[in-house]
mmCIF file of C-alpha atoms in Angstrom:
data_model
loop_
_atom_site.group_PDB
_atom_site.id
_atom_site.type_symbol
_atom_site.label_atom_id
_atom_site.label_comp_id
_atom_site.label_asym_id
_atom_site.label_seq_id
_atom_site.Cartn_x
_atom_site.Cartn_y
_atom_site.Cartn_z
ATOM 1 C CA UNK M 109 94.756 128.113 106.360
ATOM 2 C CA UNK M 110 96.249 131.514 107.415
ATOM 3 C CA UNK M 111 99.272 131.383 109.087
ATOM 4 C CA UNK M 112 99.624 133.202 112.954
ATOM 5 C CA UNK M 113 102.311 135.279 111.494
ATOM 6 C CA UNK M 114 99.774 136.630 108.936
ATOM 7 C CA UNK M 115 97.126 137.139 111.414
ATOM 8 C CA UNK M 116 99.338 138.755 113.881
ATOM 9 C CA UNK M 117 100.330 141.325 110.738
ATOM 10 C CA UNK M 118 97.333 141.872 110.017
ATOM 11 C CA UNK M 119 96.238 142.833 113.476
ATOM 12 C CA UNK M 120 99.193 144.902 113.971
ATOM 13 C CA UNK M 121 98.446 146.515 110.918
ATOM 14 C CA UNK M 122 95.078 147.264 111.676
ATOM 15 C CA UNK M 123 95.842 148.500 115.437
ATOM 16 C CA UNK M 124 97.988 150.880 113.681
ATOM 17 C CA UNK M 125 96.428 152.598 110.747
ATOM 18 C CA UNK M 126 92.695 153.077 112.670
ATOM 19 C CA UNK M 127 94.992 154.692 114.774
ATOM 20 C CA UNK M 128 95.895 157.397 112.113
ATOM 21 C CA UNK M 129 92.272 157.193 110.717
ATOM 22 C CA UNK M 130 90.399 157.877 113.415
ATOM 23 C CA UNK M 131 93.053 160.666 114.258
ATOM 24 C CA UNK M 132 94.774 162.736 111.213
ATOM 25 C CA UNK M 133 93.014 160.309 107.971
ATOM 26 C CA UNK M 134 89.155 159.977 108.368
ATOM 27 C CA UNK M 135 87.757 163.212 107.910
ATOM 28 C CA UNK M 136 90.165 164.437 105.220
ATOM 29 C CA UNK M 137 89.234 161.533 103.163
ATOM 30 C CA UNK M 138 86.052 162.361 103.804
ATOM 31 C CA UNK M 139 86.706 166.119 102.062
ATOM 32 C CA UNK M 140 89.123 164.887 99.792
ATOM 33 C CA UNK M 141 86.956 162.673 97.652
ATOM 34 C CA UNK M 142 83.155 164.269 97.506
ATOM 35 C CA UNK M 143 80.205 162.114 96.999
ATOM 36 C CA UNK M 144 78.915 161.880 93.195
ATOM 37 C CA UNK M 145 75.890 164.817 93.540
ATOM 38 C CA UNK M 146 73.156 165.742 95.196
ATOM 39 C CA UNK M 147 70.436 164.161 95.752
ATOM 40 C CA UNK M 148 66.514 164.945 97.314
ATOM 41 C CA UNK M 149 65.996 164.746 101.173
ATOM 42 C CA UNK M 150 62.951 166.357 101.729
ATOM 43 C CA UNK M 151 60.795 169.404 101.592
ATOM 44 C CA UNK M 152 60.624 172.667 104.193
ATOM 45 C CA UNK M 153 58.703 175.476 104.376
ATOM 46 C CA UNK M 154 60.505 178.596 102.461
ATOM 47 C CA UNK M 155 62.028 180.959 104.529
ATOM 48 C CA UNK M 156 63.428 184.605 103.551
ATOM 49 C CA UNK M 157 66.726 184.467 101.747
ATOM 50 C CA UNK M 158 66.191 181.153 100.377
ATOM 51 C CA UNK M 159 66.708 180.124 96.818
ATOM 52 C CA UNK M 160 63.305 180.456 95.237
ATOM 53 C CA UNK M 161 65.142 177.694 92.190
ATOM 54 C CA UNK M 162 64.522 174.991 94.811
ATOM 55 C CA UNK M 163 60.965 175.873 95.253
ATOM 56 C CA UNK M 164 58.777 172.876 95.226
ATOM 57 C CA UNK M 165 55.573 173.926 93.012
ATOM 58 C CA UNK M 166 54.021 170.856 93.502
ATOM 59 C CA UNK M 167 53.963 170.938 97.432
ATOM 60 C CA UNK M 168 53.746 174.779 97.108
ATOM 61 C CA UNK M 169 50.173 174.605 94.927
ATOM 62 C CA UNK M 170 49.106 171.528 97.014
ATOM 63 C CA UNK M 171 49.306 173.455 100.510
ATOM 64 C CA UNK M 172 48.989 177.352 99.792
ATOM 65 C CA UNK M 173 52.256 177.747 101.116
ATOM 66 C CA UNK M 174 55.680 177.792 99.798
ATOM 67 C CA UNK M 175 58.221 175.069 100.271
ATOM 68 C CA UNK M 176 61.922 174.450 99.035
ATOM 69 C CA UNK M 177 63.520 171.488 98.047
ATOM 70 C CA UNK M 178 66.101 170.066 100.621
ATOM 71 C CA UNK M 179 68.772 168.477 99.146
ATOM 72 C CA UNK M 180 72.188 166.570 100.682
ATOM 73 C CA UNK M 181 75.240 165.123 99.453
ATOM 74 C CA UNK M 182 75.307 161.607 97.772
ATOM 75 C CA UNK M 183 78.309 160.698 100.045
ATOM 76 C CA UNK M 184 77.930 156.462 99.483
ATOM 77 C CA UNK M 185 80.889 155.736 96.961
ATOM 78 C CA UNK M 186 83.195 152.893 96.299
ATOM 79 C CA UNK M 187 86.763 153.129 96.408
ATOM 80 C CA UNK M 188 88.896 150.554 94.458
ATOM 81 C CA UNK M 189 92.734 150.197 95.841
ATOM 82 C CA UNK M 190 94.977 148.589 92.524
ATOM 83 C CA UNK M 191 98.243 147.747 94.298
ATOM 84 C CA UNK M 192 100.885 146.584 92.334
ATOM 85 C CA UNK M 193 102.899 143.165 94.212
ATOM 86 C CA UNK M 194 105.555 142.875 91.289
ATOM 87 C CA UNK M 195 109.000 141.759 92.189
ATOM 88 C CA UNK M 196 110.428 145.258 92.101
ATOM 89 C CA UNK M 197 108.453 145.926 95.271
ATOM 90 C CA UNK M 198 110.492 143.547 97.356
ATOM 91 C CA UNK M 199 112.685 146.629 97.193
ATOM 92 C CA UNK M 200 113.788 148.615 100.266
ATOM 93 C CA UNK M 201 117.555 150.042 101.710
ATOM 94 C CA UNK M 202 116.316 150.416 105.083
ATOM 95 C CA UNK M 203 113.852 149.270 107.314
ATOM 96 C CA UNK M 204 110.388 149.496 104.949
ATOM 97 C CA UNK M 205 110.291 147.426 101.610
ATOM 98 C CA UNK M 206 108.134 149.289 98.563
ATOM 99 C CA UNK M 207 105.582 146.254 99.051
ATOM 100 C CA UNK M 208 105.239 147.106 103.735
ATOM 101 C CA UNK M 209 104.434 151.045 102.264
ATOM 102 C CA UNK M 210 101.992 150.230 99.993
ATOM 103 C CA UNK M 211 100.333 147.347 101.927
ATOM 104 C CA UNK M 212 99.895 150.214 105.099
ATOM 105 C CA UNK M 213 98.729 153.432 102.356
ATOM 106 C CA UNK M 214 95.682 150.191 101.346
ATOM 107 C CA UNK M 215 95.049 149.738 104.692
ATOM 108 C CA UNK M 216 94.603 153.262 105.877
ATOM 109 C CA UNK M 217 92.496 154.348 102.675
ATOM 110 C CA UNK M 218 90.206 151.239 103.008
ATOM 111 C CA UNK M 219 89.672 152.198 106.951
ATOM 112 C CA UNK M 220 89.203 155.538 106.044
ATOM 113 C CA UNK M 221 86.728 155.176 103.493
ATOM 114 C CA UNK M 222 84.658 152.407 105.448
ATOM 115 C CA UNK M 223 84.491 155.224 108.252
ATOM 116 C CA UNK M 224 82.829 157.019 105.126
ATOM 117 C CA UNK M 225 80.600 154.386 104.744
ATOM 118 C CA UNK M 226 82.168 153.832 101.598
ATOM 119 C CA UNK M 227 82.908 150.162 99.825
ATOM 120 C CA UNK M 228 86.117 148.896 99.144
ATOM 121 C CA UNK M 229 87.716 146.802 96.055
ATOM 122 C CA UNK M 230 90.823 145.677 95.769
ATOM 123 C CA UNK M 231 92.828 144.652 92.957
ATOM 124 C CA UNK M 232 96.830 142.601 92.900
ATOM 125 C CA UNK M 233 98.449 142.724 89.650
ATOM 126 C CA UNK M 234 101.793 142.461 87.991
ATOM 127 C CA UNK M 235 102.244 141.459 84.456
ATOM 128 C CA UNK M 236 98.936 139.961 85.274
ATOM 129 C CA UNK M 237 95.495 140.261 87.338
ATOM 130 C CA UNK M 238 96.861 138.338 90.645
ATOM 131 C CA UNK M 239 93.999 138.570 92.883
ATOM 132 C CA UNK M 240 90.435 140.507 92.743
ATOM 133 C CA UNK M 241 88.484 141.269 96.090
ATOM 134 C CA UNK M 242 85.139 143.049 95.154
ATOM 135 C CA UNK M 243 83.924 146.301 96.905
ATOM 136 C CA UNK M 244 82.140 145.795 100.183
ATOM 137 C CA UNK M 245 81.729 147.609 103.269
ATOM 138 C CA UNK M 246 82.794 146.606 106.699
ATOM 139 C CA UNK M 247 85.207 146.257 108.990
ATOM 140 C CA UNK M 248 85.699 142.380 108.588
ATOM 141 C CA UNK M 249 86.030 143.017 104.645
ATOM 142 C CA UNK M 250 89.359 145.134 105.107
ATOM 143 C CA UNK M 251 90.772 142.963 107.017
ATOM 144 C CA UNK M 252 90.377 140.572 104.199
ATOM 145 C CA UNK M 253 91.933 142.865 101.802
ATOM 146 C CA UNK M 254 94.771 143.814 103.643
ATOM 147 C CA UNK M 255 95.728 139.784 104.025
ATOM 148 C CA UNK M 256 95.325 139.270 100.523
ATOM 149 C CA UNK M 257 98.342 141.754 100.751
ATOM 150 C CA UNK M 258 100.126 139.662 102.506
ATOM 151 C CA UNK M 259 98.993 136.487 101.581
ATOM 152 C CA UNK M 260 98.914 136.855 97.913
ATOM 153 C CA UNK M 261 102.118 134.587 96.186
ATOM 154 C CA UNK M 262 102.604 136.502 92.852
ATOM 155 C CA UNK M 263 102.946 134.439 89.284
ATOM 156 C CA UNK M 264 103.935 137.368 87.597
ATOM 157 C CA UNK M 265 106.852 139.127 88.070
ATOM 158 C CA UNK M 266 106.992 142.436 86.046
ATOM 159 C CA UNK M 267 104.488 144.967 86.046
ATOM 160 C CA UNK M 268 101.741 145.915 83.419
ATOM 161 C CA UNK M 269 99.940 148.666 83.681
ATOM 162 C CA UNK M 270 97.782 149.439 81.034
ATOM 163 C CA UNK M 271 96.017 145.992 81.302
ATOM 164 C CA UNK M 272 95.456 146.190 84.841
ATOM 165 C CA UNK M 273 93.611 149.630 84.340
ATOM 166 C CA UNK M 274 91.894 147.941 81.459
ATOM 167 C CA UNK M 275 90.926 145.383 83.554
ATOM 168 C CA UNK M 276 89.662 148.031 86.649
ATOM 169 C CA UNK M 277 87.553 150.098 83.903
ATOM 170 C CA UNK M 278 85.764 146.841 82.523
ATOM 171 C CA UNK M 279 84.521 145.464 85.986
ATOM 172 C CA UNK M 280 84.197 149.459 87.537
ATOM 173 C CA UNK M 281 80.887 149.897 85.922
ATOM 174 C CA UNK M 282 80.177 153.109 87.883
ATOM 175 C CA UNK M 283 82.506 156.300 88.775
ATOM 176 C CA UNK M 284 84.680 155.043 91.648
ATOM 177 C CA UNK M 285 87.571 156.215 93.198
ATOM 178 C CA UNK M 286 90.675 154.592 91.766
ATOM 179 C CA UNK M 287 94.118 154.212 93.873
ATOM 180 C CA UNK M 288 96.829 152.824 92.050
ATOM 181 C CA UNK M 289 99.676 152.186 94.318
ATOM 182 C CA UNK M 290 102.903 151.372 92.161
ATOM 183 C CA UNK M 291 106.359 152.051 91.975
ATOM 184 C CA UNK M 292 105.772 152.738 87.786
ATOM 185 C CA UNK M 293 108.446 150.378 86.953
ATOM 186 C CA UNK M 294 106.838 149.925 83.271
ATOM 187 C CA UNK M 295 105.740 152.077 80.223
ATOM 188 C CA UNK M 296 103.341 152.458 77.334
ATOM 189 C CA UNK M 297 100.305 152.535 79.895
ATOM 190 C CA UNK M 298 99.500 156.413 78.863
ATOM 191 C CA UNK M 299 96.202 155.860 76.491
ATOM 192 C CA UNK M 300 94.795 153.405 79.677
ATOM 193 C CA UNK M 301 95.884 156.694 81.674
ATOM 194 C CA UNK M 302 93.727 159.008 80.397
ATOM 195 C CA UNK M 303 90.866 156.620 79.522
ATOM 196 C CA UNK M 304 90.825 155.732 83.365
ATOM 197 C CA UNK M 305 91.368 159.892 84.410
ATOM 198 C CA UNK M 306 87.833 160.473 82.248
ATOM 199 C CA UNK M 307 85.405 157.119 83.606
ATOM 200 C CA UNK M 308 86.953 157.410 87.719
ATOM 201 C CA UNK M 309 87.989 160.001 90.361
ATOM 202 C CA UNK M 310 91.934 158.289 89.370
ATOM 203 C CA UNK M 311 94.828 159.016 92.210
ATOM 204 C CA UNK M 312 98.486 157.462 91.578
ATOM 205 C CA UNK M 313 100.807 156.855 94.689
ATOM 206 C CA UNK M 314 104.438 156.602 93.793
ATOM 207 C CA UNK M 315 105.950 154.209 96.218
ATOM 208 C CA UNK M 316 109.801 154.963 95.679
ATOM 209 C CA UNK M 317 112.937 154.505 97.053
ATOM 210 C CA UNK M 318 115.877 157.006 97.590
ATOM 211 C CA UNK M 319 118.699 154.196 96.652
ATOM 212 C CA UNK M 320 117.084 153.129 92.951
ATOM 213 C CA UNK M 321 118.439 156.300 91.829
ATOM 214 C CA UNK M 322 122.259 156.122 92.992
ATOM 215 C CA UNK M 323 124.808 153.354 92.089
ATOM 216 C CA UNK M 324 126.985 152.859 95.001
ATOM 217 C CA UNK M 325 130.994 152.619 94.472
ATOM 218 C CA UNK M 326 131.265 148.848 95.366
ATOM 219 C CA UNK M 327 133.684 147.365 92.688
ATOM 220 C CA UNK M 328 132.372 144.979 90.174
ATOM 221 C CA UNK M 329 128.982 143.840 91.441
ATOM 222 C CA UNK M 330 125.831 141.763 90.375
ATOM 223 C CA UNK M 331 122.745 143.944 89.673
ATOM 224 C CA UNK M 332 119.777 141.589 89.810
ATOM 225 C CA UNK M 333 116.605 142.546 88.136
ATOM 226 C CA UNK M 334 113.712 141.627 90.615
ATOM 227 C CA UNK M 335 111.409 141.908 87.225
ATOM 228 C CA UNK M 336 112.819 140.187 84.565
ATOM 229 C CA UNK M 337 115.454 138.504 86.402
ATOM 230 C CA UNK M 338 118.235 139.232 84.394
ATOM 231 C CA UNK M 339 121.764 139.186 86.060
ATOM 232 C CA UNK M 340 123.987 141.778 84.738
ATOM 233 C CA UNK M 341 127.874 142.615 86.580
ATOM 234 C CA UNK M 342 128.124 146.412 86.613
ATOM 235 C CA UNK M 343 131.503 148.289 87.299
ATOM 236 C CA UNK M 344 130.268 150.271 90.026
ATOM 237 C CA UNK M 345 133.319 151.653 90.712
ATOM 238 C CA UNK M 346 133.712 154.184 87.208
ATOM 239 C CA UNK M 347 132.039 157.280 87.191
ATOM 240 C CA UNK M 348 130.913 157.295 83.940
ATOM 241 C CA UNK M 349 128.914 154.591 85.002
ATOM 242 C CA UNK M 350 127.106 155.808 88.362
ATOM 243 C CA UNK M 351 126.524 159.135 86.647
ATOM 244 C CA UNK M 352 124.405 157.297 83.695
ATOM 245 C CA UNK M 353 122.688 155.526 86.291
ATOM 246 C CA UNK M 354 121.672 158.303 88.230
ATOM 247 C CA UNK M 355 120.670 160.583 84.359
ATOM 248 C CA UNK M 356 118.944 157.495 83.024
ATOM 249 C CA UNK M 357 116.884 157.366 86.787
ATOM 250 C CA UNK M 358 116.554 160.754 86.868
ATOM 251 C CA UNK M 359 114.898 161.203 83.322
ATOM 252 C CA UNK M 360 112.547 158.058 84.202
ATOM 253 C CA UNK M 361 111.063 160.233 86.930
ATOM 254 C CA UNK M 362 110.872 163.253 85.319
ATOM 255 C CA UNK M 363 108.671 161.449 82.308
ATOM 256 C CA UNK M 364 106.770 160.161 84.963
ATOM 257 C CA UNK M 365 105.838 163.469 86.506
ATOM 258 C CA UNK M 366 105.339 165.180 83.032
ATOM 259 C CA UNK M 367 102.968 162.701 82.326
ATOM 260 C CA UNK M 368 100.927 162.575 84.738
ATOM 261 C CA UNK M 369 100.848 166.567 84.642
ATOM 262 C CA UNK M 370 100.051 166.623 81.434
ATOM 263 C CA UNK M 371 97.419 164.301 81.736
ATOM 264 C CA UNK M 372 96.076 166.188 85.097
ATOM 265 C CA UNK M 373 95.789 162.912 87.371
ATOM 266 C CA UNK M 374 96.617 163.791 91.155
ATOM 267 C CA UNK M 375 99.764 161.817 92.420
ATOM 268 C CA UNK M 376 101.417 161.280 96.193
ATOM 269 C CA UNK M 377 105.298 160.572 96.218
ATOM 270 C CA UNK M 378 105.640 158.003 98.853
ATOM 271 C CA UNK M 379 109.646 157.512 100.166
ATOM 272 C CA UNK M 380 110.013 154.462 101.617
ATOM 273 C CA UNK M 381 112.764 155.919 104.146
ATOM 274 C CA UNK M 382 110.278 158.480 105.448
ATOM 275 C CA UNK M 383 106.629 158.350 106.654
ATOM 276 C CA UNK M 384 103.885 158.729 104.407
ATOM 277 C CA UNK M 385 101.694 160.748 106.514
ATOM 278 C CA UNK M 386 103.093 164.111 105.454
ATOM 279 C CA UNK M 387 102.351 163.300 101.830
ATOM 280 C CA UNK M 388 99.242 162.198 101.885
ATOM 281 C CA UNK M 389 98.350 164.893 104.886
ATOM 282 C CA UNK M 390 99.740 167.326 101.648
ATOM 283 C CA UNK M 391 97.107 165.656 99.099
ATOM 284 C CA UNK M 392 94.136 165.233 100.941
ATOM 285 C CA UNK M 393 94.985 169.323 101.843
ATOM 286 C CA UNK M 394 95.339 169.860 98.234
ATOM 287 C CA UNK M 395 92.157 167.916 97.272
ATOM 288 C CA UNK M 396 90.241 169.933 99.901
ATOM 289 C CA UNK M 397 90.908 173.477 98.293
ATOM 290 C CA UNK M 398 89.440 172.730 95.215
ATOM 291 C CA UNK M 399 85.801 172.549 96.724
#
């Protein structure tokens, strides 16, 4: 039984992202992620200036009279969200946990690709496959995704990757859109990277937040891994030791970025102290000029 707490979220949720669909999201997703071809429509007589490739000889010698080929987008495509629910995601110095930002990026890709006509998939993981919704299309099918969100009580408590892309390319058995929201907080997922970046139309949204990367001056104080669990007491208060934390979070991001440069997969750095709808305005804008 769902709770009236979860409901009302998800209601909230959903009151809130159409909102941004229907106004900024919907048609940019629509541009941003082109259907897999073309396909045949139908036939027309030629007219001057047409291509006389799409001539239809068939129709053209059955008639006496010319005829092209009319041909239109195969826009029907599926779009599979992989959102990470690891303990790291409980994460957040202000208002907005990592977990609330990626749960409302889900929710407005899976409204705007239903307004597409596309199906949606969803996929929890940490060190583990959590939960698997298969893609459908429909209003009432989002709203079961985006309480699985919610709903969803983790095992696992790290993250893993590579096996959750292995495990998205072995049930994907046709191109699909892949969205992998994470905050990245693994490694040694590179080979899945590219193997994923050559079978799907692959997107990664970095879900990060602007406190990870500095060490406050507090004295001696417990640092808590929300992965592995490990309780370490750090000396917050010596330079030496803010300004390691800061290189050594510094040089994970930068490896992060190189990667996924050199491996030429399209990403979206999401803050969770600002709103996502610049950055993924900027993406969908940047998707758009390359058609």
């Amino acid at each position: 039984m769902i709770s009236k707490e979860i409901f009302s979220k998800v209601r909230k949720l959903e009151i809130r992202t159409k909102g941004l669909v229907n106004n900024l999201f919907g048609g940019e997703y629509n541009t941003a992620f082109k259907g897999r071809g073309m396909t045949f429509s139908e036939v027309r007589p030629y007219q001057y200036g047409d291509d006389i490739r799409q001539i239809d000889w068939n129709v053209t010698a059955r008639t006496g009279d010319p005829y092209i080929k009319i041909f239109e987008e195969e826009r029907e495509q599926t779009l599979m969200l992989m959102v990470d629910i690891s303990g790291s995601g409980q994460f957040g110095s202000k208002v907005h946990r990592k977990i609330d930002i990626a749960t409302e990026l889900a929710a407005v890709l899976a409204f705007s690709a239903i307004k597409n006509n596309d199906k949606v998939g969803l996929i929890l993981f940490t060190d583990r496959i959590e939960k698997v919704v298969y893609p459908r299309k429909g209003r009432l099918h989002v709203l079961r995704l985006i309480r699985e969100v919610f709903y969803t009580d983790p095992v696992g408590r790290s993250t893993n990757i590579s096996d959750a892309l292995k495990f998205a390319n072995r049930i994907l058995n046709r191109r699909s859109i892949l969205v992998l929201i994470s905050d990245f907080q693994d490694s040694n997922y590179e080979k899945q990277l590219k193997i994923t970046h050559r079978k799907h139309d692959f997107v990664a949204v970095n879900i990060i937040d602007p406190l990870e990367n500095e060490l406050p001056d507090m004295g001696i104080i417990p640092y808590l891994d929300s992965e592995s669990r490990q309780l370490v007491y750090i000396d917050s208060s010596s330079k030496h030791v803010r300004d390691a934390y800061r290189v050594n979070k510094l040089t994970q991001r930068r490896l992060f970025k190189e990667l996924f440069t050199k491996t030429g997969i399209d990403t979206i750095d999401v803050d969770t102290t600002r709103s996502y709808i610049e950055p993924l305005m900027n993406f969908f804008k940047r998707r758009s000029t390359r058609y």
